[in-house]
Every structure is written in C-alpha cells, then in structure tokens.
CSV table of C-alpha atoms in Angstrom, one decimal:
chain,number,residue,atom,x,y,z
A,1,MET,CA,15.3,27.9,-27.0
A,2,GLN,CA,16.0,24.9,-25.4
A,3,ILE,CA,13.7,23.5,-22.7
A,4,SER,CA,15.2,22.4,-19.7
A,5,GLN,CA,14.1,19.1,-17.5
A,6,PRO,CA,12.9,19.6,-13.9
A,7,LYS,CA,15.8,19.0,-11.9
A,8,GLY,CA,13.8,16.7,-9.1
A,9,ILE,CA,12.6,14.4,-12.0
A,10,SER,CA,16.4,14.6,-14.0
A,11,ASN,CA,17.9,13.3,-10.8
A,12,PHE,CA,14.9,10.7,-10.3
A,13,PHE,CA,15.6,9.4,-13.6
A,14,LYS,CA,19.7,9.6,-13.3
A,15,MET,CA,19.1,7.3,-9.9
A,16,MET,CA,16.8,5.0,-11.4
A,17,LEU,CA,19.9,3.8,-13.6
A,18,ASP,CA,22.4,3.1,-10.5
A,19,HIS,CA,19.7,0.3,-9.2
A,20,PRO,CA,20.2,-3.6,-9.6
A,21,LYS,CA,18.3,-4.8,-12.6
A,22,GLY,CA,16.2,-7.2,-10.3
A,23,LEU,CA,14.2,-4.1,-8.4
A,24,TYR,CA,12.7,-3.3,-12.1
A,25,PHE,CA,11.9,-7.3,-12.2
A,26,LEU,CA,10.1,-7.1,-9.3
A,27,PHE,CA,9.1,-3.2,-9.9
A,28,CYS,CA,7.2,-5.6,-13.3
A,29,VAL,CA,5.9,-8.7,-10.8
A,30,GLU,CA,4.3,-6.6,-8.0
A,31,MET,CA,2.7,-4.2,-10.6
A,32,TRP,CA,0.8,-7.0,-12.1
A,33,GLU,CA,-0.3,-8.0,-8.6
A,34,ARG,CA,-1.4,-4.8,-7.3
A,35,PHE,CA,-2.9,-4.4,-10.6
A,36,SER,CA,-5.7,-7.7,-9.4
A,37,TYR,CA,-5.7,-6.3,-6.4
A,38,TYR,CA,-6.6,-3.0,-6.6
A,39,GLY,CA,-9.4,-4.2,-9.4
A,40,ILE,CA,-10.9,-5.9,-6.6
A,41,ARG,CA,-10.8,-3.2,-4.2
A,42,ALA,CA,-12.3,-1.2,-7.1
A,43,LEU,CA,-15.6,-2.8,-7.2
A,44,LEU,CA,-15.8,-5.0,-4.0
A,45,PHE,CA,-17.9,-2.5,-2.0
A,46,LEU,CA,-20.5,-1.5,-4.7
A,47,TYR,CA,-20.4,-5.4,-5.5
A,48,MET,CA,-21.8,-6.0,-2.3
A,49,THR,CA,-24.3,-3.3,-2.3
A,50,GLU,CA,-25.5,-3.1,-6.0
A,51,LYS,CA,-25.1,-7.2,-6.9
A,52,LEU,CA,-25.7,-9.0,-4.1
A,53,ILE,CA,-28.1,-6.6,-2.2
A,54,PHE,CA,-26.2,-6.3,0.9
A,55,SER,CA,-27.0,-3.6,3.4
A,56,VAL,CA,-24.5,-0.6,3.6
A,57,GLY,CA,-23.7,-2.4,7.4
A,58,LYS,CA,-23.4,-5.7,6.5
A,59,ALA,CA,-21.1,-4.5,2.9
A,60,GLY,CA,-19.0,-2.6,5.5
A,61,SER,CA,-18.4,-5.4,7.6
A,62,ILE,CA,-17.2,-8.1,5.1
A,63,TYR,CA,-15.4,-5.4,3.8
A,64,ALA,CA,-13.3,-4.7,7.1
A,65,TRP,CA,-12.8,-8.4,7.7
A,66,TYR,CA,-11.2,-8.7,4.1
A,67,THR,CA,-9.2,-5.7,4.0
A,68,GLY,CA,-8.1,-6.2,7.8
A,69,LEU,CA,-7.6,-9.9,7.1
A,70,ILE,CA,-5.4,-9.2,4.0
A,71,TYR,CA,-3.0,-7.0,6.2
A,72,THR,CA,-2.9,-9.9,8.9
A,73,THR,CA,-1.9,-13.0,7.1
A,74,PRO,CA,1.6,-11.3,6.0
A,75,LEU,CA,2.6,-12.0,9.5
A,76,ILE,CA,2.2,-15.9,9.1
A,77,GLY,CA,3.3,-15.2,5.6
A,78,GLY,CA,6.0,-13.8,7.0
A,79,TYR,CA,7.4,-16.2,9.7
A,80,ILE,CA,6.6,-19.4,7.7
A,81,ALA,CA,9.2,-18.2,4.4
A,82,ASP,CA,11.5,-17.0,6.9
A,83,ARG,CA,12.1,-20.4,8.9
A,84,TYR,CA,10.3,-23.2,6.1
A,85,LEU,CA,9.8,-21.6,2.4
A,86,GLY,CA,12.2,-19.1,1.6
A,87,ALA,CA,10.6,-15.9,0.0
A,88,ARG,CA,10.6,-17.2,-3.6
A,89,ARG,CA,8.3,-20.3,-3.2
A,90,SER,CA,5.9,-17.9,-0.8
A,91,ILE,CA,5.6,-15.5,-3.3
A,92,LEU,CA,5.4,-18.3,-6.0
A,93,ILE,CA,1.9,-19.9,-3.3
A,94,GLY,CA,0.5,-16.6,-2.9
A,95,GLY,CA,0.0,-15.5,-6.5
A,96,GLY,CA,-1.4,-19.1,-7.3
A,97,LEU,CA,-4.0,-18.5,-4.5
A,98,MET,CA,-4.7,-15.0,-5.1
A,99,ALA,CA,-5.6,-16.0,-9.1
A,100,LEU,CA,-8.0,-18.7,-8.5
A,101,GLY,CA,-9.8,-16.5,-5.7
A,102,GLN,CA,-10.1,-13.7,-8.6
A,103,PHE,CA,-11.7,-16.2,-11.1
A,104,CYS,CA,-14.0,-18.0,-8.1
A,105,LEU,CA,-15.3,-13.7,-7.3
A,106,ALA,CA,-15.7,-14.1,-11.1
A,107,THR,CA,-18.1,-16.7,-11.1
A,108,GLY,CA,-20.5,-14.3,-9.3
A,109,SER,CA,-21.7,-17.3,-7.4
A,110,LEU,CA,-22.6,-16.3,-3.9
A,111,ASN,CA,-21.5,-19.9,-2.2
A,112,LEU,CA,-18.1,-19.0,-3.5
A,113,PHE,CA,-17.9,-15.2,-2.8
A,114,PHE,CA,-16.5,-15.8,1.3
A,115,ALA,CA,-14.4,-18.7,-0.4
A,116,ALA,CA,-12.9,-16.4,-3.0
A,117,LEU,CA,-12.2,-13.8,-0.5
A,118,GLY,CA,-10.2,-16.4,1.9
A,119,LEU,CA,-8.0,-17.3,-1.3
A,120,LEU,CA,-7.6,-14.3,-1.6
A,121,VAL,CA,-6.5,-13.2,1.5
A,122,LEU,CA,-4.6,-16.4,2.6
A,123,GLY,CA,-2.6,-15.6,-0.7
A,124,ASN,CA,-1.6,-12.1,-0.2
A,125,GLY,CA,-0.1,-13.5,3.2
A,126,PHE,CA,2.6,-15.4,1.4
A,127,PHE,CA,3.0,-13.4,-1.1
A,128,LYS,CA,3.2,-9.7,-0.4
A,129,PRO,CA,5.7,-9.5,3.2
A,130,ASN,CA,7.8,-11.5,0.8
A,131,ILE,CA,8.2,-9.4,-2.2
A,132,SER,CA,9.0,-6.5,-0.2
A,133,THR,CA,11.7,-8.5,1.7
A,134,ILE,CA,13.2,-9.5,-1.6
A,135,VAL,CA,13.7,-5.9,-2.6
A,136,GLY,CA,15.6,-4.8,0.8
A,137,LYS,CA,18.3,-8.2,0.1
A,138,LEU,CA,18.8,-6.4,-3.1
A,139,TYR,CA,21.0,-3.4,-1.4
A,140,PRO,CA,24.3,-3.9,0.6
A,141,GLU,CA,24.1,-2.8,4.5
A,142,ASN,CA,23.7,1.2,4.6
A,143,ASP,CA,23.3,1.3,1.0
A,144,HIS,CA,22.6,4.8,0.2
A,145,ARG,CA,20.4,3.8,-2.5
A,146,ARG,CA,17.4,2.0,-0.7
A,147,ASP,CA,15.3,4.5,0.1
A,148,GLY,CA,15.4,5.7,-3.6
A,149,GLY,CA,14.9,1.5,-4.5
A,150,PHE,CA,11.5,0.9,-2.8
A,151,THR,CA,10.4,4.5,-4.1
A,152,ILE,CA,10.6,3.3,-7.2
A,153,PHE,CA,9.1,-0.3,-6.1
A,154,TYR,CA,6.5,1.7,-4.8
A,155,MET,CA,5.6,3.4,-8.1
A,156,GLY,CA,5.0,-0.1,-9.6
A,157,ILE,CA,2.6,-0.4,-6.9
A,158,ASN,CA,1.1,2.8,-7.9
A,159,LEU,CA,1.1,2.4,-11.5
A,160,GLY,CA,-1.1,-1.1,-11.1
A,161,ALA,CA,-3.2,0.4,-8.5
A,162,PHE,CA,-3.7,3.5,-11.1
A,163,LEU,CA,-4.8,1.2,-13.9
A,164,ALA,CA,-6.9,-1.1,-11.9
A,165,PRO,CA,-10.1,1.1,-11.3
A,166,LEU,CA,-9.7,2.0,-15.1
A,167,VAL,CA,-9.7,-1.1,-16.4
A,168,CYS,CA,-11.7,-3.2,-14.6
A,169,GLY,CA,-14.4,-0.4,-13.6
A,170,THR,CA,-15.3,0.0,-17.5
A,171,LEU,CA,-15.3,-3.7,-17.9
A,172,ALA,CA,-17.9,-4.1,-14.9
A,173,LYS,CA,-19.8,-1.0,-15.7
A,174,LEU,CA,-20.1,-2.2,-19.3
A,175,TYR,CA,-20.7,-6.0,-19.2
A,176,GLY,CA,-20.9,-6.5,-15.7
A,177,TYR,CA,-19.1,-7.0,-12.5
A,178,LYS,CA,-17.6,-10.2,-13.2
A,179,TYR,CA,-15.6,-9.3,-16.2
A,180,GLY,CA,-14.1,-6.4,-13.9
A,181,PHE,CA,-13.0,-9.6,-11.2
A,182,MET,CA,-12.0,-11.8,-14.2
A,183,PHE,CA,-9.5,-9.2,-15.6
A,184,ALA,CA,-8.1,-8.9,-12.4
A,185,GLY,CA,-7.4,-12.3,-12.2
A,186,PHE,CA,-5.6,-12.1,-15.7
A,187,GLY,CA,-3.2,-9.3,-13.8
A,188,MET,CA,-1.9,-12.0,-11.3
A,189,ILE,CA,-1.8,-14.8,-14.0
A,190,LEU,CA,0.6,-12.3,-16.1
A,191,GLY,CA,2.9,-11.1,-12.8
A,192,LEU,CA,3.2,-14.8,-12.1
A,193,ILE,CA,4.5,-15.6,-15.6
A,194,ILE,CA,6.9,-13.1,-15.2
A,195,TYR,CA,7.9,-14.2,-12.2
A,196,ILE,CA,8.5,-17.7,-13.3
A,197,LEU,CA,10.6,-16.3,-16.2
A,198,GLY,CA,12.5,-14.6,-14.7
A,199,GLN,CA,13.6,-15.0,-10.9
A,200,ASN,CA,16.4,-17.0,-11.6
A,201,LYS,CA,18.1,-14.7,-14.1
A,202,PHE,CA,17.3,-11.3,-11.7
A,203,LEU,CA,17.4,-12.5,-8.3
A,204,ALA,CA,20.5,-14.7,-8.1
A,205,HIS,CA,20.3,-16.4,-4.2
A,206,TYR,CA,18.1,-14.0,-2.8
A,207,GLY,CA,15.1,-15.3,-1.1
A,208,LEU,CA,15.8,-19.1,-2.2
A,209,ALA,CA,15.9,-20.3,0.7
A,210,PRO,CA,14.4,-19.9,4.7
A,211,ILE,CA,16.6,-17.3,7.0
A,212,HIS,CA,17.9,-20.7,8.8
A,213,CYS,CA,19.2,-22.6,6.1
A,214,LYS,CA,21.7,-25.4,6.3
A,215,GLU,CA,23.4,-25.5,2.8
A,216,GLN,CA,25.7,-22.6,3.1
A,217,LYS,CA,25.2,-22.0,-0.7
A,218,GLU,CA,21.7,-20.3,-0.6
A,219,CYS,CA,22.5,-18.9,2.9
A,220,PRO,CA,23.0,-14.8,3.5
A,221,ALA,CA,26.5,-13.9,3.9
A,222,ASP,CA,26.1,-13.4,7.5
A,223,ALA,CA,24.2,-16.1,8.5
A,224,THR,CA,26.7,-17.4,11.4
A,225,ASP,CA,25.1,-13.9,13.4
A,226,LEU,CA,21.6,-15.1,13.3
A,227,ASP,CA,21.7,-17.7,16.7
A,228,LYS,CA,23.2,-14.4,18.4
A,229,PRO,CA,21.2,-13.2,21.2
A,230,LEU,CA,19.1,-9.5,20.5
A,231,THR,CA,21.4,-6.6,21.5
A,232,LYS,CA,20.0,-3.9,23.6
A,233,GLU,CA,20.1,-2.2,20.5
A,234,ASP,CA,18.2,-4.5,18.5
A,235,LYS,CA,15.2,-4.7,20.9
A,236,GLN,CA,15.7,-0.6,20.9
A,237,LYS,CA,15.2,-1.0,16.9
A,238,ILE,CA,12.7,-3.6,17.4
A,239,ALA,CA,10.9,-0.8,19.8
A,240,VAL,CA,10.7,2.0,17.1
A,241,ILE,CA,9.6,-0.3,14.3
A,242,PHE,CA,6.2,-1.5,16.8
A,243,THR,CA,5.8,2.3,17.8
A,244,LEU,CA,5.4,3.6,14.2
A,245,VAL,CA,3.6,0.6,13.1
A,246,PHE,CA,1.2,1.7,16.0
A,247,PHE,CA,0.6,5.7,15.0
A,248,SER,CA,0.7,4.1,11.0
A,249,ILE,CA,-2.9,2.4,12.1
A,250,PHE,CA,-4.0,5.7,12.4
A,251,PHE,CA,-3.0,6.9,9.3
A,252,TRP,CA,-4.3,4.1,7.4
A,253,SER,CA,-7.7,3.6,9.0
A,254,SER,CA,-8.3,6.9,7.7
A,255,PHE,CA,-6.8,6.9,4.4
A,256,GLU,CA,-8.7,3.9,3.8
A,257,GLN,CA,-12.2,5.2,3.4
A,258,ALA,CA,-10.5,5.8,-0.4
A,259,GLY,CA,-12.3,2.1,-1.6
A,260,SER,CA,-15.7,2.4,0.7
A,261,SER,CA,-17.0,6.1,2.2
A,262,LEU,CA,-15.4,8.1,-0.1
A,263,THR,CA,-16.3,5.8,-2.7
A,264,LEU,CA,-20.0,6.2,-1.7
A,265,PHE,CA,-19.6,10.0,-2.0
A,266,ALA,CA,-18.6,9.7,-5.1
A,267,GLU,CA,-21.3,7.7,-6.1
A,268,HIS,CA,-24.3,9.3,-4.4
A,269,SER,CA,-22.9,13.3,-3.6
A,270,THR,CA,-20.3,14.2,-6.2
A,271,ASN,CA,-21.1,15.7,-9.7
A,272,ARG,CA,-19.0,13.0,-11.8
A,273,MET,CA,-20.2,14.8,-15.2
A,274,LEU,CA,-17.0,15.2,-17.6
A,275,PRO,CA,-17.5,18.3,-19.4
A,276,ILE,CA,-15.8,17.7,-21.9
A,277,LEU,CA,-17.8,14.1,-23.0
A,278,HIS,CA,-21.0,15.0,-21.3
A,279,LYS,CA,-20.6,11.5,-19.5
A,280,ASN,CA,-20.6,10.5,-15.9
A,281,ILE,CA,-17.5,8.5,-15.1
A,282,PRO,CA,-17.7,5.7,-12.5
A,283,ALA,CA,-17.0,6.3,-9.3
A,284,SER,CA,-14.8,3.8,-9.4
A,285,PHE,CA,-12.8,5.7,-11.7
A,286,PHE,CA,-12.1,8.3,-8.3
A,287,GLN,CA,-9.5,5.4,-6.7
A,288,SER,CA,-7.3,6.0,-9.6
A,289,ILE,CA,-6.6,9.5,-8.6
A,290,ASN,CA,-4.1,8.6,-5.7
A,291,PRO,CA,-2.3,6.3,-7.6
A,292,PHE,CA,-1.7,8.4,-10.6
A,293,LEU,CA,-0.4,11.5,-8.1
A,294,ILE,CA,1.8,8.5,-6.9
A,295,MET,CA,3.6,8.0,-10.2
A,296,ILE,CA,3.6,12.1,-10.4
A,297,LEU,CA,4.7,13.3,-6.9
A,298,ALA,CA,7.1,10.2,-5.9
A,299,PRO,CA,10.0,11.1,-8.3
A,300,LEU,CA,9.9,15.3,-6.5
A,301,PHE,CA,9.7,13.1,-3.0
A,302,SER,CA,12.7,11.1,-4.1
A,303,SER,CA,14.9,13.7,-5.0
A,304,LEU,CA,13.8,16.0,-2.0
A,305,TRP,CA,14.7,13.3,0.6
A,306,LEU,CA,17.9,13.2,-1.2
A,307,GLY,CA,18.5,17.1,-1.2
A,308,LEU,CA,17.4,17.2,1.8
A,309,SER,CA,20.1,14.1,3.1
A,310,ASN,CA,22.5,16.1,1.1
A,311,LYS,CA,22.3,18.9,3.5
A,312,LYS,CA,22.0,17.3,6.4
A,313,LEU,CA,18.1,18.3,6.8
A,314,ASP,CA,16.9,15.0,5.8
A,315,PRO,CA,13.7,14.4,8.4
A,316,SER,CA,13.4,11.3,10.5
A,317,ALA,CA,11.3,8.7,9.9
A,318,PRO,CA,9.4,9.2,12.6
A,319,MET,CA,9.1,12.9,12.1
A,320,LYS,CA,7.3,11.8,7.9
A,321,PHE,CA,5.1,10.3,9.7
A,322,VAL,CA,4.4,13.4,11.9
A,323,LEU,CA,3.7,14.9,8.8
A,324,SER,CA,1.4,11.9,7.0
A,325,LEU,CA,-0.8,11.8,9.6
A,326,SER,CA,-0.9,15.9,9.6
A,327,PHE,CA,-1.7,15.3,5.7
A,328,VAL,CA,-4.2,13.2,6.0
A,329,SER,CA,-5.8,14.6,9.1
A,330,LEU,CA,-6.1,17.6,6.6
A,331,GLY,CA,-7.7,15.7,4.1
A,332,PHE,CA,-10.7,15.2,5.7
A,333,ILE,CA,-11.1,18.7,7.3
A,334,VAL,CA,-11.4,19.3,3.9
A,335,MET,CA,-14.1,16.3,3.5
A,336,PHE,CA,-16.2,18.1,6.1
A,337,PHE,CA,-16.4,21.0,4.3
A,338,ALA,CA,-17.2,19.0,1.0
A,339,ALA,CA,-20.0,17.3,3.0
A,340,ASN,CA,-21.3,20.6,4.4
A,341,LEU,CA,-22.1,21.9,0.8
A,342,ALA,CA,-23.1,18.4,-0.2
A,343,GLY,CA,-25.9,18.5,2.7
A,344,LEU,CA,-27.4,22.0,1.3
A,345,SER,CA,-26.8,21.6,-2.3
A,346,GLY,CA,-27.1,18.0,-3.3
A,347,LYS,CA,-23.9,17.3,-5.1
A,348,VAL,CA,-20.2,18.4,-5.2
A,349,SER,CA,-18.0,19.6,-7.6
A,350,PHE,CA,-15.4,16.4,-8.3
A,351,LEU,CA,-12.4,18.8,-7.8
A,352,TRP,CA,-13.5,18.2,-4.0
A,353,LEU,CA,-12.2,15.2,-4.1
A,354,ILE,CA,-9.4,15.6,-6.2
A,355,SER,CA,-7.9,18.0,-3.8
A,356,VAL,CA,-8.8,15.3,-0.7
A,357,TYR,CA,-6.9,12.5,-2.5
A,358,PHE,CA,-3.9,15.2,-3.2
A,359,LEU,CA,-3.3,15.8,0.7
A,360,HIS,CA,-3.7,12.3,1.1
A,361,THR,CA,-1.2,11.5,-1.6
A,362,ILE,CA,1.4,13.9,0.2
A,363,GLY,CA,0.8,11.9,3.2
A,364,GLU,CA,1.3,8.6,2.0
A,365,LEU,CA,4.5,9.3,0.2
A,366,CYS,CA,5.2,10.7,3.5
A,367,LEU,CA,4.9,7.4,5.1
A,368,SER,CA,4.2,4.0,3.0
A,369,PRO,CA,7.5,3.8,1.0
A,370,VAL,CA,9.3,5.5,4.2
A,371,GLY,CA,8.1,2.6,6.7
A,372,LEU,CA,9.3,-0.1,4.0
A,373,SER,CA,12.3,1.0,3.5
A,374,MET,CA,13.2,1.3,7.5
A,375,ILE,CA,11.3,-2.5,8.0
A,376,THR,CA,14.3,-3.5,6.0
A,377,LYS,CA,16.9,-1.1,7.6
A,378,LEU,CA,15.9,-1.4,11.3
A,379,ALA,CA,14.7,-5.7,11.5
A,380,PRO,CA,17.7,-7.8,12.4
A,381,LEU,CA,18.0,-10.2,9.8
A,382,ARG,CA,16.3,-13.5,11.6
A,383,PHE,CA,13.1,-11.5,11.8
A,384,ALA,CA,13.1,-9.7,8.4
A,385,SER,CA,10.1,-11.2,6.4
A,386,MET,CA,8.0,-11.8,9.9
A,387,LEU,CA,8.8,-8.0,10.9
A,388,MET,CA,7.6,-6.6,7.2
A,389,GLY,CA,4.7,-8.7,8.2
A,390,VAL,CA,3.9,-6.5,11.6
A,391,TRP,CA,4.6,-3.2,9.2
A,392,LEU,CA,1.7,-4.8,7.3
A,393,SER,CA,-0.5,-5.9,10.1
A,394,GLY,CA,-0.7,-2.4,11.4
A,395,SER,CA,-2.8,-2.3,7.9
A,396,SER,CA,-4.8,-5.1,9.0
A,397,LEU,CA,-6.4,-3.4,12.0
A,398,ALA,CA,-7.0,-0.1,10.5
A,399,ASN,CA,-8.4,-1.6,7.9
A,400,LEU,CA,-10.9,-3.2,10.5
A,401,THR,CA,-11.2,0.4,11.6
A,402,ALA,CA,-11.5,1.8,8.1
A,403,GLY,CA,-14.6,-0.9,7.4
A,404,PHE,CA,-16.5,-1.1,10.2
A,405,PHE,CA,-16.4,2.8,10.2
A,406,ALA,CA,-17.4,2.9,7.2
A,407,GLY,CA,-20.7,0.8,7.9
A,408,ASN,CA,-22.0,4.1,9.5
A,409,TYR,CA,-21.7,6.2,6.8
A,410,ASP,CA,-25.8,6.1,6.2
A,411,LYS,CA,-26.2,6.8,9.9
A,412,ILE,CA,-24.9,9.8,11.2
A,413,SER,CA,-24.4,13.3,9.1
A,414,HIS,CA,-21.6,13.0,6.5
A,415,ASN,CA,-20.0,16.3,8.0
A,416,PHE,CA,-20.0,14.9,11.2
A,417,PHE,CA,-18.6,11.1,10.0
A,418,PHE,CA,-15.4,12.7,8.1
A,419,LEU,CA,-14.5,14.9,11.3
A,420,ILE,CA,-14.1,11.8,13.2
A,421,PRO,CA,-10.5,10.7,11.0
A,422,ALA,CA,-9.6,14.4,10.8
A,423,VAL,CA,-9.8,14.2,14.8
A,424,THR,CA,-8.1,11.5,15.4
A,425,SER,CA,-5.1,11.4,12.8
A,426,GLY,CA,-4.6,15.4,14.0
A,427,ILE,CA,-4.4,13.9,17.7
A,428,ALA,CA,-1.7,11.7,16.7
A,429,ALA,CA,0.3,13.2,15.0
A,430,VAL,CA,0.3,16.3,17.9
A,431,ILE,CA,1.3,13.1,20.1
A,432,LEU,CA,3.9,11.4,18.3
A,433,LEU,CA,5.5,14.6,17.5
A,434,ALA,CA,6.5,13.8,21.3
A,435,LEU,CA,8.1,11.0,20.7
A,436,VAL,CA,10.2,12.1,17.9
A,437,PRO,CA,13.3,12.6,20.1
A,438,VAL,CA,13.2,9.1,22.1
A,439,LEU,CA,12.3,7.3,18.8
A,440,LYS,CA,15.6,8.6,16.8
A,441,LYS,CA,17.7,7.7,20.0
A,442,TRP,CA,16.7,4.6,19.4
A,443,MET,CA,17.1,3.8,15.8
A,444,ASN,CA,20.5,4.1,16.6
A,445,GLY,CA,22.3,6.0,14.1
A,446,VAL,CA,19.7,4.5,11.3
A,447,GLU,CA,19.4,6.5,9.0
C-alpha cells in the first residue's frame, strides 16, 4: 500500500521549486547569521547571572538594552543603505562587525563585554533590514510567490535559531561559555564566506547600488518614479505599516520572554529530566523548541494561506496580526497555570513549556513572515529598506519592554507575572480587531 505525502507539505515542496535561486542563497546566509544571533541569545542571560554574577534586575536591564538596540539600529542601517551604500555592501559590513563582536564576547573579559554587545548591535543594524529587502526585490510587483518566498526565507531564520541553542548551549555547558560564544562567531564567519562567494552569481544587480543611484545599469527599472511626491494611497499604505508595527510591539514584548523569564522558569521551576537518558537537559535547549516547531508548521501554514487565497478566504494581514496576539495571550494563560502549579509542587513537567511554545509559534507564523512580506508590498520603493527598519524597530521597543519586565521576575509572584502579558496581548487583539476594516481599506487593494 502506497503512503501518500500530506497534501500541505507536498504543495509546499512544489512551491519551493518555483522560486528564484537567489532566495535559497539568501536562505543559507541568513541561517548562519541567525545561528550566531540565537547562539548568543540562548546564553546571554544565564551568562550574566551565573558567570558575571549580575543580579536578575541588572541582567534584565542589560538584556533589554541589548535586544532593544538590536532592533533599533536597522532603521539607521536601512536608511544608510537606501541613500549611500546599497543593501549588498551594508550586509557585508554588518556581518563583519557582528563576527568581531562575537569573538570579543568569547574572550570572557568584562572590559570587552559591553564593547562586544555594541559591535553586535551596530552590525545587526547594517545586516538585518537589507537582506530582507533583497528577498523582496527578487520578485516582480504583485508576484503571488512572494509570501511563500518569505515563508521559505523564514524557515532559514528558524533553522539557524533551532541549531544555535543546541550547539552553543552544549558547548557552554561542557566547556564553558566562551566556547559557546566562539562557535556563534564561527557561524557568522561561515555566513559571510557564503555571501562573498555567491552574491554576484545569485543576486545579479539587486541591492548593489543605493536607491538614489546615478548609474542607470545598477538602478531599479522604475527609478524614474523615485522623486515623485507620495500619493494619498502611498501615505495610507505607510499608515498601515506604522499601525501594524505598533501592535506588533505587544506581540514581541510577550513573545521575547523566551530568552529571559521563560528561560529562568525552565532553569528553576521545570523538571528537565529526560526519562530515557536520565539526564537533565540544559535550560537553553528550550529555546530550540520554537524554531523547531516553525520548521514543522511553516509548510502547513504556507499551504493554508495559499489554499484560503484560492478560495478568496485568506485573512488580511491585519486579521492575521489579531490571530497572532490572541495565540500569544493564550500561551501566557497556560504559563499562569504552570506557575501556580510550580508554586505548589516546586517544579512542573517540561510539557507545560512545550505547549506554551507551540501556541506562541502559531502566533509567530501569523505575524512575522506576514509582516516581512507586507513591508515589501506596501512600502514605496524609495523607502523600502528604511521601512523594513521601521518594522524591526517595533521589535526594539518590544525587546526593551520585555527585558525590563523580565527584570521583575523574582520580585513578584510568578503566576501574576505571567498573567500581565496574557492580559495586555489580549486587549491589544480586541482593539486591533476593531481597526481591521479601516486598515484593509487603506491597503488599497494590496493582498
């Protein structure tokens, strides 16, 4: 008897063959860059509290500023790329700065600790918005493959995010934190090597010159439209971007507890003993659950959106954001009950955290790849990288909020702590739901 492949996954792999080769090239580059970033993120909070002996409050503040600035500098990096350097050169500069920062962190020197974080923040500003912008440029306007392309690209992000806590977390546990940080640096170097060797072959002229370039051969085909004033429709589309960026802050400020308070809950309030191996798994491993689930669920979601689109039932981007806020709120309701149980019994099963990450992953798939695709469709060409930076800067404020909030983890009861993001995300979902009709109108037919 022949066993048929699930239809959603089969459709996804058929869709994968229909994309530009440049997408898979950027997939590999982004995978290694995200490996390096999530390798650092998986270790940073524990490193500060265990190795540097910082209090949870101080570690929370530093983590807040680090992750917040990580998503602020893309606004500046996107502007510089649009106006002066071009996306391709900016990616190269950003990757080099991040690699340097990771190796400075690996020295274990307290004197270089803050310099290392600064280099990582600055490098990410040049790298992150511009690689996403180039992905969008690989597709013609109104190309139906674009959303699927960003879903594939998002799988590259999460493949790196899945591997990093396992590899870097294991090295840190067995040999010390500096080896975990060092391997994260090697990941960034490998990504840069792939980028340098393959960019001319797979990316043609895309992102080679600034938007306001003078050499016509390197300019986009519609460069003659760059100096025209923004139309009413352009302004409405930009208003949609800023509105959804605002609501994404509520999602990410809750979701980003993964690297701080949820890691502390895994370390101190979770039974991490694997029955088969009879060994405790490191708390950092739990940060691989979300990217692992992304890789499993992304093909299904991609096929789901495509199937709904064919039936004219695909939810709009604002409606998908409502769903994302609802799922992250539901995840923290689960954490409220988990914290209650931990208060009574000391430690709870790791299945509680797995269920929370499952709900948060569904929320992420309704928001993050949708948001990346939305920016490339709604943003006027002259502001493409800068508005991608605006999208990422929403995560900046979210990460600042998340980090400072995590600093209160040991100051209030844990069940009340987790109830706060559940309530704020739920209220944001209700308000955004009321705004969906207006936002759909302002999108002016962009699907």
